N, CA and C atoms as an extended XYZ file, in Angstrom:
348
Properties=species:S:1:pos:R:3:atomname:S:1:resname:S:1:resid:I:1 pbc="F F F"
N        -2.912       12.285      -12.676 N   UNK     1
C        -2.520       10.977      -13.150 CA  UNK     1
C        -1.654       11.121      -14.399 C   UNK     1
N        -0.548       10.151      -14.168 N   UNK     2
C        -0.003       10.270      -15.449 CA  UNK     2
C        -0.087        9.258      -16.377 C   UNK     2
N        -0.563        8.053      -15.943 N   UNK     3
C        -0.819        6.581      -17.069 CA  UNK     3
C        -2.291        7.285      -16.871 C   UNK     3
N        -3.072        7.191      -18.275 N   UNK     4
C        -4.058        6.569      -18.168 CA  UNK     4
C        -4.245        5.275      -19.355 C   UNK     4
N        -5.611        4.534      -19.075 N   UNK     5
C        -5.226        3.229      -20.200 CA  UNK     5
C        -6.664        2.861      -19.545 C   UNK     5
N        -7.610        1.968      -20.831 N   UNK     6
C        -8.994        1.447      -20.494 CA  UNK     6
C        -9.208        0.441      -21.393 C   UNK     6
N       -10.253        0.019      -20.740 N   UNK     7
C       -11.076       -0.915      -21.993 CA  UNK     7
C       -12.386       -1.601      -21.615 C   UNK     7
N       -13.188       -2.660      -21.627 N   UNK     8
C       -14.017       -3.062      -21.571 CA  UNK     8
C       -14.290       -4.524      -20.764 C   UNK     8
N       -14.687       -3.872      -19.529 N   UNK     9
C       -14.552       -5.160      -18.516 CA  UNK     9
C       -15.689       -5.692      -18.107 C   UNK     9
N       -16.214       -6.976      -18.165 N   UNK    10
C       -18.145       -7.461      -17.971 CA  UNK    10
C       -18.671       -6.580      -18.611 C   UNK    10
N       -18.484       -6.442      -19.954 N   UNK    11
C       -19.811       -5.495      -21.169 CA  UNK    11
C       -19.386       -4.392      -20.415 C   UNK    11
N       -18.809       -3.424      -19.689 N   UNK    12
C       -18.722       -2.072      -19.372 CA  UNK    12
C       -17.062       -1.756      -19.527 C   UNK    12
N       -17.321       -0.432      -19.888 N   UNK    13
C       -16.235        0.364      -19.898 CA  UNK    13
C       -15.453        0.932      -18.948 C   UNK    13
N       -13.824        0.939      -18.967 N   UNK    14
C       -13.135        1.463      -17.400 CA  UNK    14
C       -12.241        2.218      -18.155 C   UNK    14
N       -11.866        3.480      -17.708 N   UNK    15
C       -11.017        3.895      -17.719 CA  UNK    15
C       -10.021        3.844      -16.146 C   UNK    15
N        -8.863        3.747      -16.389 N   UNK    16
C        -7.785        3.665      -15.098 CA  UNK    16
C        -6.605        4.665      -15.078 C   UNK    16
N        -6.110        4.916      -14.126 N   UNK    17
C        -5.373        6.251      -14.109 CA  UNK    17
C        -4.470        5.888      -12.576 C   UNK    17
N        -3.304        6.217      -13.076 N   UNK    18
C        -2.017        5.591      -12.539 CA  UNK    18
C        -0.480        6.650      -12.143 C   UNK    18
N         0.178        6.887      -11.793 N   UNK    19
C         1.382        7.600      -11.802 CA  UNK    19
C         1.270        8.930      -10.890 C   UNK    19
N         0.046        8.925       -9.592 N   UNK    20
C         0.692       10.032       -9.536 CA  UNK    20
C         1.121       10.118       -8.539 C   UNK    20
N         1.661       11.894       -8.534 N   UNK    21
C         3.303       11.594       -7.726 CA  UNK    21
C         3.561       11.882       -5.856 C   UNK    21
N         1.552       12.408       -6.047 N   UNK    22
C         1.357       12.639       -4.084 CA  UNK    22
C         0.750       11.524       -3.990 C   UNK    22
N         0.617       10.182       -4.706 N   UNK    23
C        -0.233        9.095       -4.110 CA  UNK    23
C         0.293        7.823       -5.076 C   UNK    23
N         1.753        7.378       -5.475 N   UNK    24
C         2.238        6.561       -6.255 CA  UNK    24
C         1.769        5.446       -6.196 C   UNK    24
N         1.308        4.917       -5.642 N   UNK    25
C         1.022        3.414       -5.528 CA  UNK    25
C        -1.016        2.970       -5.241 C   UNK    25
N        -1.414        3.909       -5.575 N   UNK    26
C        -2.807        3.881       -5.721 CA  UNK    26
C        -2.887        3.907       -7.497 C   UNK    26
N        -4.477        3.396       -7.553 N   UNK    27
C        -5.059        3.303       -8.709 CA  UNK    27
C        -6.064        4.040       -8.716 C   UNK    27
N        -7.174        4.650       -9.579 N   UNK    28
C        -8.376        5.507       -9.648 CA  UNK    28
C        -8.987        5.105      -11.140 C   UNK    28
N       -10.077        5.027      -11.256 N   UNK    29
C       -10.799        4.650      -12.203 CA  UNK    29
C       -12.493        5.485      -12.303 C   UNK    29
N       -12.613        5.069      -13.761 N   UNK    30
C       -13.860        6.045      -14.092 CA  UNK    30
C       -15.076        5.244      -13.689 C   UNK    30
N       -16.127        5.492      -13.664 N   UNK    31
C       -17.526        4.395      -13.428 CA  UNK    31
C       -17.560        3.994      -14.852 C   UNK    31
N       -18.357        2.661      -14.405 N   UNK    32
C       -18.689        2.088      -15.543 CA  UNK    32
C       -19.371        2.392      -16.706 C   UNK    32
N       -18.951        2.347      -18.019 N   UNK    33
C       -19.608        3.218      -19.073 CA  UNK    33
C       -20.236        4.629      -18.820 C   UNK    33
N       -18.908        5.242      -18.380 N   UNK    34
C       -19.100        6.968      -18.042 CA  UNK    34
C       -17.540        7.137      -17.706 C   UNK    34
N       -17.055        7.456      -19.256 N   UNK    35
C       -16.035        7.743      -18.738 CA  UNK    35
C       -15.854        9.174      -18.443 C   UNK    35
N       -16.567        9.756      -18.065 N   UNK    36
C       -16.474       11.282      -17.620 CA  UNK    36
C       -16.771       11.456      -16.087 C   UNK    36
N       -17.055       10.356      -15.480 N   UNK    37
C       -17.773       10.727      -14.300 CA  UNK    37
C       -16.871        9.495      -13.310 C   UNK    37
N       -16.517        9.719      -12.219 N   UNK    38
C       -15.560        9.142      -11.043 CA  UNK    38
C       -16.064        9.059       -9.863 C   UNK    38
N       -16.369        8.093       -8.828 N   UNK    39
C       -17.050        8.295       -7.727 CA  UNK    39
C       -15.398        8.674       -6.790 C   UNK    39
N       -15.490        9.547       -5.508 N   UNK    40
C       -14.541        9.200       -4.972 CA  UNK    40
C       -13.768        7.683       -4.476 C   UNK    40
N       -15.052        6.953       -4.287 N   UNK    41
C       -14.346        5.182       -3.473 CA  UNK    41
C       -14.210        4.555       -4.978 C   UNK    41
N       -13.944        5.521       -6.255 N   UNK    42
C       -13.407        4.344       -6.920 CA  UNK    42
C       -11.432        4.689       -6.994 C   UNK    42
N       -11.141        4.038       -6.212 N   UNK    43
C        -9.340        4.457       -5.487 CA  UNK    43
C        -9.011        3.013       -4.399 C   UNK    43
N        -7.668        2.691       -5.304 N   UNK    44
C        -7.546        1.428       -4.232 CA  UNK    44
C        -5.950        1.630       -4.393 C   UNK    44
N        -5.328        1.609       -3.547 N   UNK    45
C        -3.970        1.219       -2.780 CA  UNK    45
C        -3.448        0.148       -3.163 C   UNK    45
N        -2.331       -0.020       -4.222 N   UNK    46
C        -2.025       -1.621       -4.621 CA  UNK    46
C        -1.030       -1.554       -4.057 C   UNK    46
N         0.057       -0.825       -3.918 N   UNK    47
C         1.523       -1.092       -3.476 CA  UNK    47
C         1.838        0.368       -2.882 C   UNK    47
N         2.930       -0.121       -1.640 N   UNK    48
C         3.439        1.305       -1.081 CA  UNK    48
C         4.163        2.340       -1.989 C   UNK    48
N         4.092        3.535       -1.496 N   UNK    49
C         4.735        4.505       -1.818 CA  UNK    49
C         6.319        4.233       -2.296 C   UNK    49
N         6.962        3.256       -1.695 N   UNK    50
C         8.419        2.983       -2.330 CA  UNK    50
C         8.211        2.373       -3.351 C   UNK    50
N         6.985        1.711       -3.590 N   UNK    51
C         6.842        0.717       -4.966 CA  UNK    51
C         5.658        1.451       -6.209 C   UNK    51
N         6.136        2.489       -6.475 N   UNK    52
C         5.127        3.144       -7.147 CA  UNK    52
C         4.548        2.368       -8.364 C   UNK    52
N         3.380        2.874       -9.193 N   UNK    53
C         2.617        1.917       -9.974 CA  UNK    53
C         2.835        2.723      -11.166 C   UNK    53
N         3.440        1.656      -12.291 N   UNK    54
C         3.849        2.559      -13.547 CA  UNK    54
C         2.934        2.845      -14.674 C   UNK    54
N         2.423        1.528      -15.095 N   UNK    55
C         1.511        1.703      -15.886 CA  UNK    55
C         0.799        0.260      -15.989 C   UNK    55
N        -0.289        0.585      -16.928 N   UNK    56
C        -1.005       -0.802      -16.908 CA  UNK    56
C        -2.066       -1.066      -18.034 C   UNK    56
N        -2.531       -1.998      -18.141 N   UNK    57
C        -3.477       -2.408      -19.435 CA  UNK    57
C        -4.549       -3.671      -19.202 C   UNK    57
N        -5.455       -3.856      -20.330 N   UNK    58
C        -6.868       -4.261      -20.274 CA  UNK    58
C        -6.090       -5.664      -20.851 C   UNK    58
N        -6.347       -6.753      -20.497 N   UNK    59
C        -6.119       -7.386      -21.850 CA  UNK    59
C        -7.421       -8.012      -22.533 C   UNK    59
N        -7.357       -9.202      -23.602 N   UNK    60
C        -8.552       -9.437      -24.045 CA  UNK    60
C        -9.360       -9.694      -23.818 C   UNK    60
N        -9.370      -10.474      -22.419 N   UNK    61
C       -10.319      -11.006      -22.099 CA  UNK    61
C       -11.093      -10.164      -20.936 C   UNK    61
N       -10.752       -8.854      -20.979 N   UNK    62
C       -11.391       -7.782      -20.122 CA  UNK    62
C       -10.634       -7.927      -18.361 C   UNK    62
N        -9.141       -8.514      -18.577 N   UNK    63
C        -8.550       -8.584      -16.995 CA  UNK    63
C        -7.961       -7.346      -16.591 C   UNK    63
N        -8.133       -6.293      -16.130 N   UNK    64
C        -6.730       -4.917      -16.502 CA  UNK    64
C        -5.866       -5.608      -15.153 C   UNK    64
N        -4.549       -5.307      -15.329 N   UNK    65
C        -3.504       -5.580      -14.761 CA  UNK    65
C        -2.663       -4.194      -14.413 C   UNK    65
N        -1.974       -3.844      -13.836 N   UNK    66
C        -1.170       -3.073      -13.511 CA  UNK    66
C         0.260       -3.184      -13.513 C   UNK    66
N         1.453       -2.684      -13.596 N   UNK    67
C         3.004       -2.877      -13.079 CA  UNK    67
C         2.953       -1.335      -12.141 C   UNK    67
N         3.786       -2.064      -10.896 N   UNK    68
C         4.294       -1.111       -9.942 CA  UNK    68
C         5.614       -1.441      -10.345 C   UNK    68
N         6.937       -1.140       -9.857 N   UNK    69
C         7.587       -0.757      -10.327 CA  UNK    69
C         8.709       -1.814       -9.646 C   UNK    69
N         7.965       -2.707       -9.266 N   UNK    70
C         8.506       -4.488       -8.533 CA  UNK    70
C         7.803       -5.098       -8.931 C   UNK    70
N         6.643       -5.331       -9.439 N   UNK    71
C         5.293       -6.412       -9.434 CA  UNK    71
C         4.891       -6.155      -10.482 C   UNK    71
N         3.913       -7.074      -10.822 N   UNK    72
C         2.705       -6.897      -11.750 CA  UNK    72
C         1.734       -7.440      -11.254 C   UNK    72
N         0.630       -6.832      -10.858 N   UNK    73
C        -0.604       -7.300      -10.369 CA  UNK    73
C        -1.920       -7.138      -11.055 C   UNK    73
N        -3.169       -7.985      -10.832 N   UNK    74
C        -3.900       -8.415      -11.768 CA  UNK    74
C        -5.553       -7.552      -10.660 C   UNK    74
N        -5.653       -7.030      -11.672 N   UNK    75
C        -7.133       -6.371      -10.689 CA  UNK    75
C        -8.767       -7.114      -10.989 C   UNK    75
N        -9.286       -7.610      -10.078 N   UNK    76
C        -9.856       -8.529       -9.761 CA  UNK    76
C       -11.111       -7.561       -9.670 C   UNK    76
N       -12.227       -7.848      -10.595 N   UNK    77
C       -13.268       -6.919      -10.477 CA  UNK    77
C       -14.724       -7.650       -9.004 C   UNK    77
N       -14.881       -6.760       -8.515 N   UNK    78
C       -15.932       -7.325       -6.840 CA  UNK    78
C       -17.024       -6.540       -7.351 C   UNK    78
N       -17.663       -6.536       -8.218 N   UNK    79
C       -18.701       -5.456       -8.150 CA  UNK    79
C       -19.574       -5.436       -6.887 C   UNK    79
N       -19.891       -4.512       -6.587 N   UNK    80
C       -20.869       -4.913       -5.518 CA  UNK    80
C       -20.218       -5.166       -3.945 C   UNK    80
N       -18.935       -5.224       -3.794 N   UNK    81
C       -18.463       -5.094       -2.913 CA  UNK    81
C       -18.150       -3.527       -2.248 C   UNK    81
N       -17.396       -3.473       -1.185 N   UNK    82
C       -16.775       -2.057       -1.117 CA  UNK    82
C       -15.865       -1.475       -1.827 C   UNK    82
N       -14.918       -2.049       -2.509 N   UNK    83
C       -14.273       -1.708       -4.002 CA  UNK    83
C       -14.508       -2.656       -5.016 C   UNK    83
N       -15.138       -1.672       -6.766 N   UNK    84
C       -15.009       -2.610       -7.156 CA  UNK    84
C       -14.278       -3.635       -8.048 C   UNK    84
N       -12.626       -3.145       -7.395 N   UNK    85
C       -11.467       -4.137       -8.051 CA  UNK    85
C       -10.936       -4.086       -6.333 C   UNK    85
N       -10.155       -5.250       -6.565 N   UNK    86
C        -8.969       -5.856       -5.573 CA  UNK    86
C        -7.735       -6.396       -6.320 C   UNK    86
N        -6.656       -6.059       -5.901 N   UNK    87
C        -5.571       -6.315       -6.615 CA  UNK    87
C        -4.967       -7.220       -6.305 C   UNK    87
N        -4.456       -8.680       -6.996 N   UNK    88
C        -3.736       -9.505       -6.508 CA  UNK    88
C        -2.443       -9.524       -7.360 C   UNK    88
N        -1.401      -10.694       -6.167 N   UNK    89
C         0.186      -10.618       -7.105 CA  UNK    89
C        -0.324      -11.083       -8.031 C   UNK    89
N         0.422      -11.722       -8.912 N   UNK    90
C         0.387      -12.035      -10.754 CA  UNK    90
C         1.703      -12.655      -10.589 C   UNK    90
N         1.674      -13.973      -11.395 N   UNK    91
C         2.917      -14.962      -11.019 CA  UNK    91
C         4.026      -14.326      -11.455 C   UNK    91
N         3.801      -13.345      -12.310 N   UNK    92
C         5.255      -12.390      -12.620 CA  UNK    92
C         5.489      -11.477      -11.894 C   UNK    92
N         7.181      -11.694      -11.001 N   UNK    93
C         7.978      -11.495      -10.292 CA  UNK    93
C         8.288      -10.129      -10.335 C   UNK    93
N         8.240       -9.238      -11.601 N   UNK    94
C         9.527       -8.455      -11.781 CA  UNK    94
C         8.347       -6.899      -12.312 C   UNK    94
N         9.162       -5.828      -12.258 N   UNK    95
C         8.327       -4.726      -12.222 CA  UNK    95
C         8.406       -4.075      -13.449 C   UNK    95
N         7.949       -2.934      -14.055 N   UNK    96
C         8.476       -2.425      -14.889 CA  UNK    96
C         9.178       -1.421      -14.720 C   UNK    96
N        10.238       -1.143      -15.712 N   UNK    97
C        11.432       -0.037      -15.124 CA  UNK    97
C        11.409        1.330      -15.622 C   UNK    97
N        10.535        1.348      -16.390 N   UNK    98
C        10.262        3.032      -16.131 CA  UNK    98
C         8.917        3.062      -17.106 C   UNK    98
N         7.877        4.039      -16.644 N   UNK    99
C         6.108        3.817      -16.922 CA  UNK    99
C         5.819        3.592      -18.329 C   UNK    99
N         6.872        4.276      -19.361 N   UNK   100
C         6.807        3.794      -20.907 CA  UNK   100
C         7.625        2.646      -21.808 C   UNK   100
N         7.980        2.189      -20.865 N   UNK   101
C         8.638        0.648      -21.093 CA  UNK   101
C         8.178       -0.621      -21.595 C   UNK   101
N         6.771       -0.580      -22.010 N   UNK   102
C         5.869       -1.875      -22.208 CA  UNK   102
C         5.156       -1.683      -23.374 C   UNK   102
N         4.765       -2.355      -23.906 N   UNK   103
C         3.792       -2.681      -25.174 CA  UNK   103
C         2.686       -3.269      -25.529 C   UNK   103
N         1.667       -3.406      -25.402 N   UNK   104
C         0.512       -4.476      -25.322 CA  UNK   104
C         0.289       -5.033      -26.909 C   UNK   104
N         0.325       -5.714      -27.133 N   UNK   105
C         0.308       -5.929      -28.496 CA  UNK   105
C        -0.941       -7.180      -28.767 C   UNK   105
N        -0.779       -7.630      -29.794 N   UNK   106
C        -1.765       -8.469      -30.244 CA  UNK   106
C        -0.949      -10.340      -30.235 C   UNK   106
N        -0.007       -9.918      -30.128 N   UNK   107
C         1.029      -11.314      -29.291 CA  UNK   107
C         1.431      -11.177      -28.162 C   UNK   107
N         0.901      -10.289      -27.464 N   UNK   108
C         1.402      -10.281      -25.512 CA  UNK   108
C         1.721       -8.736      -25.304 C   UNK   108
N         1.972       -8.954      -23.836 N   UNK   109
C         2.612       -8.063      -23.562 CA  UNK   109
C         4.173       -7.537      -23.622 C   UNK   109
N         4.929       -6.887      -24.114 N   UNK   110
C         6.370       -6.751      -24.037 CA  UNK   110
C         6.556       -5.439      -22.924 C   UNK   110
N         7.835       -6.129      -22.281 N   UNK   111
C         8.565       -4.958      -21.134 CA  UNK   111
C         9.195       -4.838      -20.412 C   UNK   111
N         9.868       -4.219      -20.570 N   UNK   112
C        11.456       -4.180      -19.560 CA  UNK   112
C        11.407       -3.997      -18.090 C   UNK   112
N        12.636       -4.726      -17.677 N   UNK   113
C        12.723       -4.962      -15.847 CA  UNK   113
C        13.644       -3.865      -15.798 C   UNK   113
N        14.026       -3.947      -14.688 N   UNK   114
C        14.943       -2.865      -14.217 CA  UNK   114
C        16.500       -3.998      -14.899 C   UNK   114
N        16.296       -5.094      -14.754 N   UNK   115
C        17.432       -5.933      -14.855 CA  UNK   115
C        17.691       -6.284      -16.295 C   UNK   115
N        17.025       -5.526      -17.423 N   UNK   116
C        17.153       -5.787      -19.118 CA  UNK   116
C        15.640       -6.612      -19.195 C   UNK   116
């Protein structure tokens, strides 16, 4: 993985891990409050291989989101389901244009499209 990025989602801790280059468009994450330890089914498929996933972040209110490299999508925690995130679109259209392009800050997010 080459993004990684975490934070604290329902009182538990995630780490997420993003960029790599035999499986671009998947996500992988740590178990909850262990960030040393990974089950294999924690791995979900957000976007194809032409739309690889650049990087991504927690925000405050414990939502982590992702950018593939067209989209930005919002990961939807299922605990208790068979995965426990699902990824949906995110009303923003546009991707990020290369994986260190963005900023999370304490006034938003900042980050460049492929289009400026």
């Amino acid at each position: 993985m080459r993004i990684l990025f975490g934070g604290p989602i329902n009182g538990a801790w995630f780490n997420f891990g993003c960029g790599d280059v035999s499986d671009p468009g998947s996500i992988r994450w740590t178990n909850g409050n262990d960030p040393d330890t990974a089950s294999d089914a924690n791995y979900l498929v957000v976007s194809s291989a032409s739309e690889p996933l650049q990087n991504g972040w927690i925000d405050d209110a414990g939502t982590p989101f992702v950018f593939s490299s067209e989209q930005l999508y919002r990961l939807v925690p299922t605990f208790g389901s068979l995965s426990a995130f699902v990824a949906v679109d995110s009303a923003c259209n546009e991707g990020l244009w290369a994986p260190w392009a963005m900023a999370h800050t304490k006034f938003g997010t900042f980050f460049l499209t492929r289009n400026g």
